[in-house]
Amino acid sequence: MTEKKRKSLFPFAMFMGMGVGFLLIERLGGTAFVACMFIGMGIGFLLDALIKLEEEVVKVRLPMRAGGFVLSTIGVLMIIGGILTLTVPDLLANIIYYLIGLGLIAIGLYILFSGMVFFRSSTTS
C-alpha cells in the first residue's frame, strides 16, 4: 500500500508575499511588509484549498469539505485585510493586533486541518 504525500503551496505564497512586501517597505512604509505577508498567506490558503499536489498528480477543484471551505474563507479575508492595509495605512494602527491574532489563528487552523488530512489518510486502509 502506497501512501500519497500531499504538498502545500502555502509556504511558497507566504514567503513570496513577504518578499514583495519587503521590497515595498521603502516606497510604502513598514505596513507594506505586513500587508503583503497577509495577502501572500491568503493566496496560500486559497491555493491549498483549490489545488491538491499529490506526488505527480495535480488536482484543481472547488473545496467541498469544511476544511477547504474554512481555508478558502480565511484566504479571502486575509487578502481583503492585506489590501485594506495597503490602501488605508492608518487603519492598520487601529487593527494591527486583531490582524496578527487572526493571522496566528489562521495558521493554527491550517496546521490543524493539514494534520487531519494526514491522520485520516494514515488510519484509512
Short mmCIF file of C-alpha atoms in Angstrom, two decimals:
data_model
loop_
_atom_site.label_atom_id
_atom_site.label_comp_id
_atom_site.label_asym_id
_atom_site.label_seq_id
_atom_site.Cartn_x
_atom_site.Cartn_y
_atom_site.Cartn_z
CA MET A 1 0.00 0.00 0.00
CA THR A 2 1.47 3.33 -1.04
CA GLU A 3 0.84 6.47 0.92
CA LYS A 4 0.30 9.68 -1.03
CA LYS A 5 2.20 12.67 0.30
CA ARG A 6 0.37 15.96 -0.05
CA LYS A 7 2.45 19.05 -0.72
CA SER A 8 1.45 22.58 0.23
CA LEU A 9 1.63 25.84 -1.71
CA PHE A 10 1.11 27.90 1.46
CA PRO A 11 4.79 28.49 2.38
CA PHE A 12 5.59 29.47 -1.21
CA ALA A 13 2.82 32.07 -1.37
CA MET A 14 3.51 33.44 2.13
CA PHE A 15 7.23 33.91 1.50
CA MET A 16 6.57 35.44 -1.92
CA GLY A 17 4.22 37.93 -0.26
CA MET A 18 6.79 38.68 2.42
CA GLY A 19 9.47 39.24 -0.24
CA VAL A 20 7.27 41.62 -2.22
CA GLY A 21 6.34 43.44 1.00
CA PHE A 22 9.99 43.76 1.97
CA LEU A 23 10.75 45.30 -1.45
CA LEU A 24 7.88 47.79 -0.99
CA ILE A 25 8.90 48.95 2.51
CA GLU A 26 10.95 51.89 1.22
CA ARG A 27 8.14 53.08 -1.04
CA LEU A 28 5.05 52.37 1.09
CA GLY A 29 6.44 52.13 4.62
CA GLY A 30 6.59 49.29 7.10
CA THR A 31 2.95 48.38 6.68
CA ALA A 32 3.71 47.08 3.18
CA PHE A 33 5.52 44.07 4.64
CA VAL A 34 2.63 43.11 6.91
CA ALA A 35 0.03 43.74 4.21
CA CYS A 36 1.83 41.72 1.54
CA MET A 37 2.50 38.93 4.01
CA PHE A 38 -1.23 38.69 4.72
CA ILE A 39 -2.04 38.80 1.01
CA GLY A 40 0.50 36.02 0.40
CA MET A 41 -0.91 33.95 3.25
CA GLY A 42 -4.42 34.44 1.89
CA ILE A 43 -3.34 33.35 -1.57
CA GLY A 44 -1.59 30.35 0.00
CA PHE A 45 -4.77 29.32 1.84
CA LEU A 46 -6.80 29.67 -1.36
CA LEU A 47 -4.28 27.69 -3.40
CA ASP A 48 -4.20 24.92 -0.80
CA ALA A 49 -7.99 24.75 -0.76
CA LEU A 50 -8.31 24.70 -4.56
CA ILE A 51 -5.19 22.85 -5.77
CA LYS A 52 -4.06 19.48 -4.46
CA LEU A 53 -0.50 18.41 -5.21
CA GLU A 54 -0.07 14.69 -4.57
CA GLU A 55 3.14 13.06 -5.81
CA GLU A 56 2.96 13.67 -9.57
CA VAL A 57 -0.77 14.46 -9.75
CA VAL A 58 -2.21 17.99 -9.66
CA LYS A 59 -5.93 18.26 -8.93
CA VAL A 60 -7.85 21.53 -9.18
CA ARG A 61 -11.35 21.51 -7.69
CA LEU A 62 -13.69 23.52 -5.53
CA PRO A 63 -13.45 22.64 -1.85
CA MET A 64 -16.43 20.52 -0.78
CA ARG A 65 -15.38 19.76 2.79
CA ALA A 66 -15.44 22.01 5.83
CA GLY A 67 -11.64 22.26 5.95
CA GLY A 68 -11.40 23.51 2.37
CA PHE A 69 -14.22 25.98 2.92
CA VAL A 70 -12.58 27.32 6.09
CA LEU A 71 -9.22 27.70 4.33
CA SER A 72 -10.88 29.48 1.40
CA THR A 73 -12.74 31.85 3.71
CA ILE A 74 -9.61 32.59 5.73
CA GLY A 75 -7.70 33.18 2.49
CA VAL A 76 -10.23 35.66 1.15
CA LEU A 77 -10.40 37.53 4.48
CA MET A 78 -6.62 37.75 4.70
CA ILE A 79 -6.35 39.07 1.14
CA ILE A 80 -9.00 41.70 1.91
CA GLY A 81 -7.20 42.66 5.12
CA GLY A 82 -3.89 42.99 3.28
CA ILE A 83 -5.39 45.12 0.52
CA LEU A 84 -7.11 47.35 3.09
CA THR A 85 -3.84 47.75 4.93
CA LEU A 86 -2.09 48.83 1.72
CA THR A 87 -4.82 51.24 0.66
CA VAL A 88 -5.70 52.70 4.09
CA PRO A 89 -2.46 52.56 6.15
CA ASP A 90 -3.97 54.45 9.11
CA LEU A 91 -6.42 51.61 9.54
CA LEU A 92 -3.53 49.31 10.43
CA ALA A 93 -2.75 51.26 13.60
CA ASN A 94 -6.26 50.52 14.88
CA ILE A 95 -6.49 46.87 13.90
CA ILE A 96 -2.90 45.56 13.91
CA TYR A 97 -3.40 43.34 16.96
CA TYR A 98 -6.58 41.88 15.50
CA LEU A 99 -4.83 41.14 12.19
CA ILE A 100 -1.89 39.48 13.91
CA GLY A 101 -4.22 37.48 16.14
CA LEU A 102 -6.36 36.39 13.21
CA GLY A 103 -3.24 35.50 11.25
CA LEU A 104 -1.97 33.29 14.06
CA ILE A 105 -5.39 31.66 14.43
CA ALA A 106 -5.43 31.07 10.67
CA ILE A 107 -2.03 29.40 10.81
CA GLY A 108 -3.24 27.23 13.69
CA LEU A 109 -6.36 26.21 11.75
CA TYR A 110 -4.25 25.48 8.71
CA ILE A 111 -1.96 23.22 10.72
CA LEU A 112 -4.97 21.53 12.32
CA PHE A 113 -6.68 20.79 9.00
CA SER A 114 -3.43 19.73 7.35
CA GLY A 115 -2.82 17.33 10.23
CA MET A 116 -6.33 15.92 9.94
CA VAL A 117 -5.71 15.08 6.28
CA PHE A 118 -2.57 13.13 7.16
CA PHE A 119 -4.26 11.45 10.13
CA ARG A 120 -7.23 10.40 8.03
CA SER A 121 -5.04 9.04 5.24
CA SER A 122 -2.91 7.00 7.63
CA THR A 123 -5.87 5.47 9.52
CA THR A 124 -7.95 4.61 6.46
CA SER A 125 -6.94 1.40 4.70
#
